[in-house]
Coordinates of C-alpha atoms in Angstrom, one line a residue:
P1227 CA -20.4 12.6 -3.3
Q1228 CA -18.5 12.2 0.0
L1229 CA -15.4 13.7 -1.5
V1230 CA -17.5 16.7 -2.7
A1231 CA -19.0 17.1 0.7
H1232 CA -15.9 16.6 2.9
G1233 CA -13.0 17.3 0.5
R1234 CA -11.5 20.5 -0.8
Y1235 CA -9.8 21.1 -4.1
V1236 CA -6.1 22.1 -3.5
G1237 CA -4.9 22.3 -7.1
R1238 CA -3.2 20.4 -9.8
E1239 CA 0.1 18.4 -9.8
Q1240 CA 2.0 16.1 -12.2
I1241 CA 2.3 12.4 -11.7
D1242 CA 4.3 10.4 -14.2
G1243 CA 3.8 13.2 -16.8
R1244 CA 0.0 13.3 -16.3
T1245 CA -1.9 16.2 -14.8
V1246 CA -4.0 15.3 -11.8
H1247 CA -6.5 17.2 -9.6
V1248 CA -5.7 17.1 -5.9
I1249 CA -8.5 16.7 -3.4
A1250 CA -7.7 16.9 0.3
V1251 CA -9.8 15.5 3.2
D1252 CA -8.7 16.9 6.5
D1253 CA -10.9 14.6 8.6
V1254 CA -11.1 11.1 7.1
S1255 CA -13.5 9.9 9.8
Q1256 CA -16.3 11.7 7.9
L1257 CA -15.8 9.4 4.9
D1258 CA -17.1 5.8 4.7
I1259 CA -13.8 4.2 3.6
N1260 CA -13.2 0.5 3.6
Q1261 CA -9.9 0.2 5.5
P1262 CA -7.5 -2.7 5.3
T1263 CA -7.5 -4.8 8.4
P1264 CA -4.3 -4.1 10.4
P1265 CA -2.5 -6.9 12.4
D1266 CA -4.1 -8.0 15.6
N1267 CA -1.8 -6.0 17.8
M1268 CA -2.3 -2.7 16.0
K1269 CA -5.1 -0.2 15.7
F1270 CA -4.9 2.3 12.7
E1271 CA -6.8 5.5 12.9
P1272 CA -6.7 7.5 9.6
K1273 CA -6.6 11.3 10.1
S1274 CA -6.3 12.9 6.6
A1275 CA -6.1 11.9 3.0
R1276 CA -5.3 13.3 -0.4
F1277 CA -6.7 11.9 -3.7
F1278 CA -5.1 12.5 -7.0
I1279 CA -7.5 12.2 -9.9
D1280 CA -6.3 12.1 -13.6
D1281 CA -7.4 15.2 -15.5
E1282 CA -8.1 13.3 -18.7
M1283 CA -9.2 9.8 -17.6
M1284 CA -10.9 10.8 -14.4
V1285 CA -9.4 7.8 -12.5
P1286 CA -7.5 7.8 -9.3
R1287 CA -3.7 8.0 -9.9
R1288 CA -2.6 8.2 -6.2
M1289 CA -4.1 8.0 -2.8
E1290 CA -2.4 9.1 0.4
I1291 CA -3.7 8.4 3.9
A1292 CA -2.0 9.7 7.0
G1293 CA -2.9 8.5 10.5
D1294 CA -1.8 7.0 13.8
A1295 CA -1.0 3.3 14.4
T1296 CA -1.4 2.4 18.1
M1297 CA 0.5 -0.6 19.3
D1298 CA 1.9 -1.8 22.7
S1299 CA 4.9 0.3 22.0
G1300 CA 2.8 3.5 21.7
V1301 CA 1.2 5.7 19.0
H1302 CA 3.2 6.1 15.8
P1303 CA 2.4 8.3 12.8
I1304 CA 2.0 6.4 9.6
T1305 CA 1.6 7.5 6.0
M1306 CA 0.3 5.2 3.3
Q1307 CA 0.6 6.0 -0.4
M1308 CA -0.8 3.9 -3.2
N1309 CA 0.0 4.7 -6.9
L1310 CA -2.3 3.2 -9.4
L1311 CA -0.5 2.7 -12.8
D1312 CA -0.9 1.2 -16.2
Y1313 CA -4.6 1.7 -16.7
R1314 CA -6.1 -0.4 -19.4
N1315 CA -9.6 -0.7 -20.8
E1316 CA -11.0 -4.2 -19.9
G1317 CA -14.5 -4.9 -21.1
S1318 CA -15.3 -1.1 -21.0
L1319 CA -13.8 -0.8 -17.5
L1320 CA -10.6 1.2 -16.9
I1321 CA -8.5 -1.0 -14.6
A1322 CA -5.1 -0.2 -13.1
H1323 CA -2.8 -3.2 -13.9
R1324 CA -0.1 -2.1 -11.5
A1325 CA -0.4 -0.8 -7.9
V1326 CA 2.5 0.3 -5.8
M1327 CA 1.8 0.9 -2.1
E1328 CA 4.4 2.4 0.3
M1329 CA 3.9 2.7 4.0
Q1330 CA 6.2 5.2 5.8
G1331 CA 6.8 5.5 9.6
L1332 CA 7.1 1.7 10.3
G1333 CA 10.6 1.8 11.7
A1334 CA 9.4 3.4 14.9
M1335 CA 7.0 0.6 15.5
V1336 CA 9.6 -2.2 15.6
D1337 CA 9.7 -3.6 19.1
P1338 CA 11.8 -6.4 20.6
E1339 CA 9.0 -9.0 20.2
M1340 CA 8.7 -8.1 16.5
K1341 CA 12.5 -8.4 16.0
A1342 CA 12.4 -11.8 17.8
R1343 CA 9.7 -13.1 15.4
F1344 CA 11.6 -11.8 12.4
E1345 CA 14.8 -13.5 13.6
E1346 CA 12.8 -16.8 14.1
M1347 CA 11.4 -16.5 10.6
Q1348 CA 14.9 -16.0 9.2
Q1349 CA 16.1 -19.2 11.1
Q1350 CA 13.2 -21.1 9.7
L1351 CA 14.1 -19.9 6.2
A1352 CA 17.7 -20.8 6.7
A1353 CA 16.7 -24.4 7.8
L1354 CA 14.8 -25.0 4.5
P1355 CA 16.3 -27.2 1.8
P1356 CA 18.3 -25.0 -0.6
D1357 CA 15.8 -25.2 -3.5
Q1358 CA 12.8 -24.2 -1.2
R1359 CA 14.9 -21.4 0.4
E1360 CA 15.8 -20.0 -3.0
M1361 CA 12.2 -20.1 -4.1
M1362 CA 11.0 -18.3 -0.9
E1363 CA 13.8 -15.7 -1.2
R1364 CA 12.8 -15.0 -4.9
M1365 CA 9.1 -14.6 -3.9
L1366 CA 9.9 -12.4 -0.9
G1367 CA 13.1 -10.8 -2.2
P1368 CA 12.4 -7.0 -2.0
Q1369 CA 10.0 -7.3 1.0
L1370 CA 12.5 -9.4 2.9
E1371 CA 15.2 -6.9 2.2
Q1372 CA 13.0 -4.0 3.4
M1373 CA 12.1 -5.9 6.6
Q1374 CA 15.7 -6.6 7.3
K1375 CA 16.4 -2.8 7.0
M1376 CA 13.5 -1.9 9.3
M1377 CA 14.5 -4.5 11.9
S1378 CA 18.1 -3.2 11.9
G1379 CA 16.9 0.5 12.2
E1380 CA 18.1 1.4 8.6
G1381 CA 14.7 1.6 7.0
D1382 CA 11.4 3.3 7.8
S1383 CA 9.2 2.2 4.9
L1384 CA 7.7 -0.9 3.3
T1385 CA 6.8 -1.0 -0.4
V1386 CA 4.5 -3.6 -1.9
E1387 CA 3.8 -3.9 -5.6
V1388 CA 0.9 -5.7 -7.2
T1389 CA 0.6 -6.5 -10.8
V1390 CA -2.7 -7.6 -12.5
T1391 CA -2.0 -10.5 -14.9
E1392 CA -5.6 -11.3 -15.8
V1393 CA -9.0 -9.6 -15.8
R1394 CA -12.3 -11.4 -16.1
V1395 CA -15.4 -9.4 -16.7
N1396 CA -18.7 -11.2 -16.5
S1397 CA -17.1 -14.5 -17.3
G1398 CA -18.2 -16.5 -14.3
P1399 CA -15.9 -18.4 -12.0
P1400 CA -12.5 -19.7 -13.2
S1401 CA -12.5 -23.1 -14.7
P1402 CA -10.6 -25.8 -12.8

């Protein structure tokens, strides 16, 4: 109902070979959206959003939110995009089993304190025993590489991918 009241239909597009309806919201403050909690030293104020709804399945395929991140270093425009992929029917619920989120505009937010913390983290990683360091590098691989690019001024975005490996519907808590 909120999208109907505050959004406007802007047409159709293609995402991964699927037709989607695009709904734009010019003033996100009018929507009751649960926002992720930003780090302590940042305030994020969403400004606008676009929602891409699958024509056949009527599920969200993409969400884009643009806004301003305020930090000690100033106000920086940020764009977040989340692609919802690999929908499967789980107990009569359509659930995206893969989500890829990209945040653009982060490079401008890197300040000397953030660089110092990153360098400290790299030193701690280097001081770990080889097997632990290799495990951490495998777990953090792409994110660590992206952070290195941002800290050096080469990159401006961060991509995080989440894969659902198990879905439990009305099954109670997991067994120990």
